[in-house]
Short mmCIF file of N, CA and C in Angstrom, two decimals:
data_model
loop_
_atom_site.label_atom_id
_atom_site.label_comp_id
_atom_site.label_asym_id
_atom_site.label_seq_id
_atom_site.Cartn_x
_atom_site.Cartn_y
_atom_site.Cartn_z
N UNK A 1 -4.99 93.84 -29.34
CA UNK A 1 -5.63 92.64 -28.83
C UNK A 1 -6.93 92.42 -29.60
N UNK A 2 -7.25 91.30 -29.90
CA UNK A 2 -8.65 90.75 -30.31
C UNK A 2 -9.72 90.91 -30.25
N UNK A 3 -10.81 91.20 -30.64
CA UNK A 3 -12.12 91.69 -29.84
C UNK A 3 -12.83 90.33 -29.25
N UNK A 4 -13.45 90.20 -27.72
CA UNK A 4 -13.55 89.58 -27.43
C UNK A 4 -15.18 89.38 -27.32
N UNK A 5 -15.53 89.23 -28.90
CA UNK A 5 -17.30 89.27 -28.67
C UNK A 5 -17.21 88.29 -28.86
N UNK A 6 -16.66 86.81 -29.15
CA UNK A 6 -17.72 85.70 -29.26
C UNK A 6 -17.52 84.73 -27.36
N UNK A 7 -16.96 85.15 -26.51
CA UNK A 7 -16.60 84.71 -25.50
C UNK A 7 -17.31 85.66 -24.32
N UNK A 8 -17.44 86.75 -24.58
CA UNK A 8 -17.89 88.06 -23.91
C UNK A 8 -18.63 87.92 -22.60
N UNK A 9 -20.08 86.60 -22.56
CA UNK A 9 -20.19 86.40 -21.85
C UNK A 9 -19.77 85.64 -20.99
N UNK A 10 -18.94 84.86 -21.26
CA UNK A 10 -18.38 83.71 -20.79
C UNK A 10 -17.16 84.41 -19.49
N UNK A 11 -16.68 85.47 -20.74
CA UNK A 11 -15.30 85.97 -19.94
C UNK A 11 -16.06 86.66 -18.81
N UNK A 12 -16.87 87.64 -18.75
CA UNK A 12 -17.31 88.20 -18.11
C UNK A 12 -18.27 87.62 -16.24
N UNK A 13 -18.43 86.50 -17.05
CA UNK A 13 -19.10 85.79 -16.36
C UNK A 13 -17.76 85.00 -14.98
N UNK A 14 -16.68 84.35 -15.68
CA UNK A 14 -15.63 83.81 -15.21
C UNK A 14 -15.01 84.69 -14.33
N UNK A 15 -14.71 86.38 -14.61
CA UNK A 15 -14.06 87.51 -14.28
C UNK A 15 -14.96 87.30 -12.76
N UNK A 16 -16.22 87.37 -13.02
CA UNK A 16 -17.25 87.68 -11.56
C UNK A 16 -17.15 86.67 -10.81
N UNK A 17 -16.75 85.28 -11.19
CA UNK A 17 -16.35 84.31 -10.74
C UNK A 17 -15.14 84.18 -9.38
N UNK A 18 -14.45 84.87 -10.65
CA UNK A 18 -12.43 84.77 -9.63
C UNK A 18 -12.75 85.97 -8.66
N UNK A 19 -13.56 87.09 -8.90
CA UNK A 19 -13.85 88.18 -8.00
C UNK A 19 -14.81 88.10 -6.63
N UNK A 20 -15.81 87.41 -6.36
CA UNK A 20 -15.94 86.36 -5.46
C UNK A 20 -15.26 85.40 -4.62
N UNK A 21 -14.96 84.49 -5.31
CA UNK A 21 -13.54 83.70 -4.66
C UNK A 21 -12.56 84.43 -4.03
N UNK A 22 -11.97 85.64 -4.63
CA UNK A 22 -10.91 86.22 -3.96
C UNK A 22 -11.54 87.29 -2.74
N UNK A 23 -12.73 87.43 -3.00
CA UNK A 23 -13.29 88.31 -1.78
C UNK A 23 -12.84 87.51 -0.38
N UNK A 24 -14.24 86.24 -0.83
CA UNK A 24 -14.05 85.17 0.12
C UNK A 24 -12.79 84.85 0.64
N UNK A 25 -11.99 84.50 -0.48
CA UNK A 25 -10.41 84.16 0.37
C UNK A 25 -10.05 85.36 1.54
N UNK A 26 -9.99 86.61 0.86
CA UNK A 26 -9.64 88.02 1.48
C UNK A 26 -10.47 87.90 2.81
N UNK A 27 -11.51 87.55 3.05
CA UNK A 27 -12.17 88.05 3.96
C UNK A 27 -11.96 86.94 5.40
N UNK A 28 -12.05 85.71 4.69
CA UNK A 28 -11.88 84.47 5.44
C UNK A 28 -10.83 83.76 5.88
N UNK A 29 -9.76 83.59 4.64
CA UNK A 29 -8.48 82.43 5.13
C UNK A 29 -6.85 83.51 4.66
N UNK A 30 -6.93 84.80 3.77
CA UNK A 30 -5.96 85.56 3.86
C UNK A 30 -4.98 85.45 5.27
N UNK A 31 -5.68 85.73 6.41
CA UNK A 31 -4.66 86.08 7.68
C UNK A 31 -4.51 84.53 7.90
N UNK A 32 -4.73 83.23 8.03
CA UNK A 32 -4.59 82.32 8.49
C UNK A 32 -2.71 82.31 8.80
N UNK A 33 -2.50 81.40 9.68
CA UNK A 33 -1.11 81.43 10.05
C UNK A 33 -0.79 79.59 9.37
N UNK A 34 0.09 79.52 9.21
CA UNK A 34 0.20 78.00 8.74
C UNK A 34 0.13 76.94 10.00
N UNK A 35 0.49 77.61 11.46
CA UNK A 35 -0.44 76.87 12.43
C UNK A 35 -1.67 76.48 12.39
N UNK A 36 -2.62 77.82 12.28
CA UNK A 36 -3.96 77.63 12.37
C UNK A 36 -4.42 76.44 10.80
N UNK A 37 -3.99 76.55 9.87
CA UNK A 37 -4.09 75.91 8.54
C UNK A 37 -3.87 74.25 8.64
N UNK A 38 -2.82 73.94 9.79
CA UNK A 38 -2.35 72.83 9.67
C UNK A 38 -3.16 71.93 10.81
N UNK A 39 -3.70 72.95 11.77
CA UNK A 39 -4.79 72.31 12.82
C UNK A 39 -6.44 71.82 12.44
N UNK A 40 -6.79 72.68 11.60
CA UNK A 40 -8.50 72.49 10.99
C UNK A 40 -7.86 72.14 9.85
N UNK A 41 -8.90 70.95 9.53
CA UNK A 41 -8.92 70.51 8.67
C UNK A 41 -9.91 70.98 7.65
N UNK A 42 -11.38 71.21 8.08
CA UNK A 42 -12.26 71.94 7.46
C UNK A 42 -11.61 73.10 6.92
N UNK A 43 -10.74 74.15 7.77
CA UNK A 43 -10.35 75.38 7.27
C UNK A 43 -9.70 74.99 5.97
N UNK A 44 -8.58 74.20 6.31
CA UNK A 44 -7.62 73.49 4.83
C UNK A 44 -8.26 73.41 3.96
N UNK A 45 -9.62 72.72 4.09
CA UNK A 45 -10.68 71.92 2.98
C UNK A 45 -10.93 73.74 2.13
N UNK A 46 -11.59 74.35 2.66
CA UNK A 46 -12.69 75.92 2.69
C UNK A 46 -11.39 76.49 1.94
N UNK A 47 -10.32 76.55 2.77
CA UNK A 47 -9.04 77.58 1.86
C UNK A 47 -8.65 77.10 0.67
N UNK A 48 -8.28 76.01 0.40
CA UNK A 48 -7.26 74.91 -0.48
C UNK A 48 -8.84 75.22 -1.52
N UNK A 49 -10.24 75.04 -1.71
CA UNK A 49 -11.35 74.96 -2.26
C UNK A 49 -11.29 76.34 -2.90
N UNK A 50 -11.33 77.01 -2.42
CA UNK A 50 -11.65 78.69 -2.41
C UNK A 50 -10.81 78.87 -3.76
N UNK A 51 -9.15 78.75 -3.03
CA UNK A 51 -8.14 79.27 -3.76
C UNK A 51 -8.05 78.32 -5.51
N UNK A 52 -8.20 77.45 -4.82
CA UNK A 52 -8.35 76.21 -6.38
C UNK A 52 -9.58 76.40 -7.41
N UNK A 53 -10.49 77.04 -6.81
CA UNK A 53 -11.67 77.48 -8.03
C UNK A 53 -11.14 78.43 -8.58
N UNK A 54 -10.63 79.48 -7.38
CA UNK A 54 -10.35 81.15 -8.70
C UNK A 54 -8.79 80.76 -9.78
N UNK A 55 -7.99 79.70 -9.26
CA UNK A 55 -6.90 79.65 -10.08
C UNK A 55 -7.63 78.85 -11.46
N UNK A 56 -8.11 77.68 -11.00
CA UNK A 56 -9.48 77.17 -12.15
C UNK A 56 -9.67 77.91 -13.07
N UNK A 57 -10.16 78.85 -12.46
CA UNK A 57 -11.60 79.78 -13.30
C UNK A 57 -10.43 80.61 -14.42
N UNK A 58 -9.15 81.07 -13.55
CA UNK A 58 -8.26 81.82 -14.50
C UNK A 58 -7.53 81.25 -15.57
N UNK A 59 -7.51 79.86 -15.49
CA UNK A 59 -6.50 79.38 -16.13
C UNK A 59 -8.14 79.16 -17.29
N UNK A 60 -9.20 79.00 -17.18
CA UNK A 60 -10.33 78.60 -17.93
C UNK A 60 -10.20 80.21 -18.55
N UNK A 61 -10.05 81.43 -17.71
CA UNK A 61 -10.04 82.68 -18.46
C UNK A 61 -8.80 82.88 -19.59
N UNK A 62 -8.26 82.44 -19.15
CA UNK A 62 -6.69 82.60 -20.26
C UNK A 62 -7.02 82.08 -21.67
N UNK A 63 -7.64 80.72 -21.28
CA UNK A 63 -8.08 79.93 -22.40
C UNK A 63 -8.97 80.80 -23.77
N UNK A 64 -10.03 81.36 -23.06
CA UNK A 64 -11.04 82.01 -24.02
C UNK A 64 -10.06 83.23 -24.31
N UNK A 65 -9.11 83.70 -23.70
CA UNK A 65 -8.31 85.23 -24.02
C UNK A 65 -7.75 84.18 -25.44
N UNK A 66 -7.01 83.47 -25.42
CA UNK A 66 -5.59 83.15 -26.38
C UNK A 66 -7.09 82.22 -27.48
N UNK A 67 -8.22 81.73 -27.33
CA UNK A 67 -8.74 81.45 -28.11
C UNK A 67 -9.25 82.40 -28.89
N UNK A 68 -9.82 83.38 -28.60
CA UNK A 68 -10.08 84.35 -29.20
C UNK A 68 -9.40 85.15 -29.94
N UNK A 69 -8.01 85.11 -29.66
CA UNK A 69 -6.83 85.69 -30.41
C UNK A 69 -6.17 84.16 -31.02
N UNK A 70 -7.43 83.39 -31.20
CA UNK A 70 -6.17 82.14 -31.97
C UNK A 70 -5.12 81.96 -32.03
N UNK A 71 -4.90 81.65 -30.37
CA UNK A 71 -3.59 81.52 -30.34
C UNK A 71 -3.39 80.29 -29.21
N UNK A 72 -2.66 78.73 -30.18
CA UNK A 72 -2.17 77.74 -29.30
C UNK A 72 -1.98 77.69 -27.77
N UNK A 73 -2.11 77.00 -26.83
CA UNK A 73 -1.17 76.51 -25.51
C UNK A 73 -1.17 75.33 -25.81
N UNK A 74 -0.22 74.72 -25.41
CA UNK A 74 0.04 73.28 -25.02
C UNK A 74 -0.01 72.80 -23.50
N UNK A 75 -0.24 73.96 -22.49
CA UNK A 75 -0.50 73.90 -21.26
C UNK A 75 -1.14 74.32 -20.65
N UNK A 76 -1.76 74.15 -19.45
CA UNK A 76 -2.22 75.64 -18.38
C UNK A 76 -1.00 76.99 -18.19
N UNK A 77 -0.23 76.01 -17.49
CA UNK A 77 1.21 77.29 -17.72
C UNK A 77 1.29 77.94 -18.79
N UNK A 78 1.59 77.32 -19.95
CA UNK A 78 1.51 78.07 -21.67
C UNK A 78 0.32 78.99 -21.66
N UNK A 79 -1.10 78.57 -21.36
CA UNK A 79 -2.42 78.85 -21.56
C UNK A 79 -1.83 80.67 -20.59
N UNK A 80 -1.56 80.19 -19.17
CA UNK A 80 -1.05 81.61 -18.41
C UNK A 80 -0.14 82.61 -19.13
N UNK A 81 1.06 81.73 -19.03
CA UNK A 81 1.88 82.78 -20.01
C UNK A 81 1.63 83.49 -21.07
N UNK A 82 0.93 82.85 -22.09
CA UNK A 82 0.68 83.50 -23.18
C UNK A 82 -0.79 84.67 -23.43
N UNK A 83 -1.43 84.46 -21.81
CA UNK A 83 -2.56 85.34 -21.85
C UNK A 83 -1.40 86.55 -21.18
N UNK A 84 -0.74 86.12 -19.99
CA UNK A 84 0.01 87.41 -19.38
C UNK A 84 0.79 88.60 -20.25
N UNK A 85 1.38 87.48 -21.88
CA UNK A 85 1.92 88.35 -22.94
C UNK A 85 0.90 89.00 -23.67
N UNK A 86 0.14 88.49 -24.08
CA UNK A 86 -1.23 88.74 -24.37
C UNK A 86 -1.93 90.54 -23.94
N UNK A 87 -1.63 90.49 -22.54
CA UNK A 87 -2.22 91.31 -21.57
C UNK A 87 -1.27 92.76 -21.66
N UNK A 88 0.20 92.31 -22.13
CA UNK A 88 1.48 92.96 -21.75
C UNK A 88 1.84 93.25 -20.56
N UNK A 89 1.85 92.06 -19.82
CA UNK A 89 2.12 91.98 -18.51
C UNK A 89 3.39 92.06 -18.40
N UNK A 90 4.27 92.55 -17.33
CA UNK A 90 6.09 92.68 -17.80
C UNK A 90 6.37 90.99 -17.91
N UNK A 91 7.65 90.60 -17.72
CA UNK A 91 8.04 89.94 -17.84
C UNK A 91 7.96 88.59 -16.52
N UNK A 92 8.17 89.75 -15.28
CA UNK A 92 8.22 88.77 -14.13
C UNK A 92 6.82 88.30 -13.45
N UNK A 93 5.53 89.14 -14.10
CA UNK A 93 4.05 89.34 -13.89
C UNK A 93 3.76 88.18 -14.61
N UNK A 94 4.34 88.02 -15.94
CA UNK A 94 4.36 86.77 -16.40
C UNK A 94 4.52 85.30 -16.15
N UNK A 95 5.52 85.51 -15.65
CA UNK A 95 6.24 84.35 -15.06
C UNK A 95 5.35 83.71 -13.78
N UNK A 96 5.14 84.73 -13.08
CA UNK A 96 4.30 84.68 -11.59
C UNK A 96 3.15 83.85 -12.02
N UNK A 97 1.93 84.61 -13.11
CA UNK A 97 0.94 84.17 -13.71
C UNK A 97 1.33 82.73 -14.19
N UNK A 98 2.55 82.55 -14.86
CA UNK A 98 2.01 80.80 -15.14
C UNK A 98 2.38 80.24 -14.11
N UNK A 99 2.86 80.69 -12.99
CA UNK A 99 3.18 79.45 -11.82
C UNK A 99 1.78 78.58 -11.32
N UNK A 100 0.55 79.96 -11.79
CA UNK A 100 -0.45 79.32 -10.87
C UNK A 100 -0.93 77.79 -11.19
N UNK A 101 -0.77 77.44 -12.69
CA UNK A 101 -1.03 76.19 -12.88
C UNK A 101 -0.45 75.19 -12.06
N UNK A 102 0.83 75.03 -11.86
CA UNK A 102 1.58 74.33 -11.23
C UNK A 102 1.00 74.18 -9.84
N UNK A 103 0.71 75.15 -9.21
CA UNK A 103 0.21 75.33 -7.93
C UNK A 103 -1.50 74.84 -7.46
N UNK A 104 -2.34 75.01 -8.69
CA UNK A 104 -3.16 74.75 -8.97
C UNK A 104 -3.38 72.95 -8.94
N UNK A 105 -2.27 72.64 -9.72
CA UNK A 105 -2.41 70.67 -9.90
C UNK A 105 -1.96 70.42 -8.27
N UNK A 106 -1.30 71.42 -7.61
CA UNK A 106 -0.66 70.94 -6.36
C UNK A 106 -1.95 70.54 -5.57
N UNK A 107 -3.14 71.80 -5.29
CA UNK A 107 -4.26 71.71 -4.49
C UNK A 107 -5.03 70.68 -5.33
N UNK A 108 -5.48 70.36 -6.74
CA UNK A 108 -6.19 69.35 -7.09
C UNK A 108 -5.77 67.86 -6.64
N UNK A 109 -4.54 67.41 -6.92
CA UNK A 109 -3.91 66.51 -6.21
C UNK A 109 -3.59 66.01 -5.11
N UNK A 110 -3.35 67.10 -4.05
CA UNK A 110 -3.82 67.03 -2.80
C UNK A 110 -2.38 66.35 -2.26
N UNK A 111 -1.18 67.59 -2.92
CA UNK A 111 0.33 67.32 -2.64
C UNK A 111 0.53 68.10 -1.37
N UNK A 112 0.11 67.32 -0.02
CA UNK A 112 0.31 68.02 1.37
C UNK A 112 1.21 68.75 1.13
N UNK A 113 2.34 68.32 1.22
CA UNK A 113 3.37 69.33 1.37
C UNK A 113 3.84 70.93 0.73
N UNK A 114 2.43 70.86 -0.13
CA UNK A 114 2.99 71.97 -0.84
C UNK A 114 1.62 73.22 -0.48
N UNK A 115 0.53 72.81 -0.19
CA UNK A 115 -0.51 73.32 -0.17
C UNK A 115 -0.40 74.87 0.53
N UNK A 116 -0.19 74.50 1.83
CA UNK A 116 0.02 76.21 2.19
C UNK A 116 0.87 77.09 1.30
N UNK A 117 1.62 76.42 1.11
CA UNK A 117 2.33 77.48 -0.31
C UNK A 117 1.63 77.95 -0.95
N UNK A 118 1.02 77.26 -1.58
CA UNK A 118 -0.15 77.62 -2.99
C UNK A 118 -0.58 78.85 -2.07
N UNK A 119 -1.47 78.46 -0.80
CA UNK A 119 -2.45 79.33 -0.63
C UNK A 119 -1.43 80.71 -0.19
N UNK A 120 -0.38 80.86 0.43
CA UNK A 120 0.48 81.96 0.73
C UNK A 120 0.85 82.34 -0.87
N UNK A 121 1.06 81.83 -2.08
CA UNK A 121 1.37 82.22 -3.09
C UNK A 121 0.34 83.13 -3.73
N UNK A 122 -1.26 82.95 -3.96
CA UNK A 122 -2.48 83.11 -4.27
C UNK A 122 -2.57 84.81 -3.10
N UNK A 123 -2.32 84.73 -2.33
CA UNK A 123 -2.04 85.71 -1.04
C UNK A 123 -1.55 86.63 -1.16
N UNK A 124 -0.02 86.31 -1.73
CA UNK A 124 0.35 87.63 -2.40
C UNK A 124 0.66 87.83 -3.17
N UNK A 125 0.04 87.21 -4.20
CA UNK A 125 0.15 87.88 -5.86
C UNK A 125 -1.74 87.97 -6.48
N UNK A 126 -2.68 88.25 -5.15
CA UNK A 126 -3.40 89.10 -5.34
C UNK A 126 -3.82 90.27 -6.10
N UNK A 127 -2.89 90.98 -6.01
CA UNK A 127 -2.74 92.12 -6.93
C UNK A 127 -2.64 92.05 -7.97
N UNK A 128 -1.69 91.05 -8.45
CA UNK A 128 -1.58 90.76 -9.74
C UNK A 128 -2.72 89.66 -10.33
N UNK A 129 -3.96 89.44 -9.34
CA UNK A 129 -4.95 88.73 -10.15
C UNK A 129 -5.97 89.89 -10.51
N UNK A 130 -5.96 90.68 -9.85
CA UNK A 130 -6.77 91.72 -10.00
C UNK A 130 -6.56 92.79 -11.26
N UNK A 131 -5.18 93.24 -11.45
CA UNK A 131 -4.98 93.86 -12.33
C UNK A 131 -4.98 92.90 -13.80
N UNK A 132 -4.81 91.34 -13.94
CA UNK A 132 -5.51 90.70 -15.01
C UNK A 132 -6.73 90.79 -15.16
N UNK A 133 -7.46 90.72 -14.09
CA UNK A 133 -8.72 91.24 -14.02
C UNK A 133 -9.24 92.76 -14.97
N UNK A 134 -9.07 93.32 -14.66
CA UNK A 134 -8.85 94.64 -14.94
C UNK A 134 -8.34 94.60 -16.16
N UNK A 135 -7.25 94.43 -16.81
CA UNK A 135 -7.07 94.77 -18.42
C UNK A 135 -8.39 94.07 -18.89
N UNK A 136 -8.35 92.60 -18.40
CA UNK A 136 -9.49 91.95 -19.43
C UNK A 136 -11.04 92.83 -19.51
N UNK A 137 -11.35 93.13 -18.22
CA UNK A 137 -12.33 93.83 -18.07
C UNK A 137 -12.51 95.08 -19.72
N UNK A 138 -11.22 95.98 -18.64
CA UNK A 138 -11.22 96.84 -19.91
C UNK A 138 -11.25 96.52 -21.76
N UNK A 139 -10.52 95.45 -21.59
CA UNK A 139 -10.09 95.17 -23.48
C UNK A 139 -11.95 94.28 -24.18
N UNK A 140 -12.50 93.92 -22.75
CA UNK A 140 -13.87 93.90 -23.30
C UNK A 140 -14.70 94.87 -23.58
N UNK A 141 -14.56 96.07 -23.15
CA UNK A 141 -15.57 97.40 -23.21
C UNK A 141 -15.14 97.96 -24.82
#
């Protein structure tokens, strides 16, 4: 992988970004039930907000990964995928990772019907934002 000194702070900065956000999510709208989600509207606003910055911030992290390794997207999805190969993420870690774009235009757009998804999607593939987290971390040191 590339050395990532001309982005370094940027990435680093973005990383502390999505790590925040996902606290917040974790701490605040994780247990929500899609009852409770579909009754407050504020909550919707706070969750759908939360979850849509850290997918933001990642798909903005992918960007500086595949720029730095000069390497094209033609998408956010592309931009995901090709950081997840990037990362040597398996195959289906991959796949997962570029959904978030898709899911991402869902909460910017404000496609009711799909929204709790996003946020149940963001929910449990947690883990797998963290351990992107984590290589990048590392491949900066």
């Amino acid at each position: 992988m590339a050395d990532f000194h001309y982005a370094r702070g940027r990435i680093i900065e973005t990383i502390n970004f999505i790590a925040l956000e996902m606290a917040e999510f974790e701490a605040d709208y994780a247990g929500i039930t899609k009852e409770q989600y579909h009754a407050d509207r504020k909550l919707q606003k706070l969750a759908d907000r939360t979850v849509e910055n850290a997918i933001t911030a990642l798909i903005e992290l992918a960007g500086a990964l595949l720029s730095e390794a000069e390497i094209q997207a033609d998408s956010y999805a592309d931009a995901l995928s090709k950081a997840g190969s990037l990362l040597k993420l398996t195959p289906e870690e991959t796949e997962i990772l570029s959904r978030f774009a898709s899911h991402r235009n869902r909460l910017a757009h404000r496609y009711l019907n799909f929204r709790f998804e996003v946020i149940g999607h963001f929910n449990k593939n947690i883990p797998l934002i963290k351990k992107v987290l984590k290589l990048i971390l590392n491949a900066e040191k």
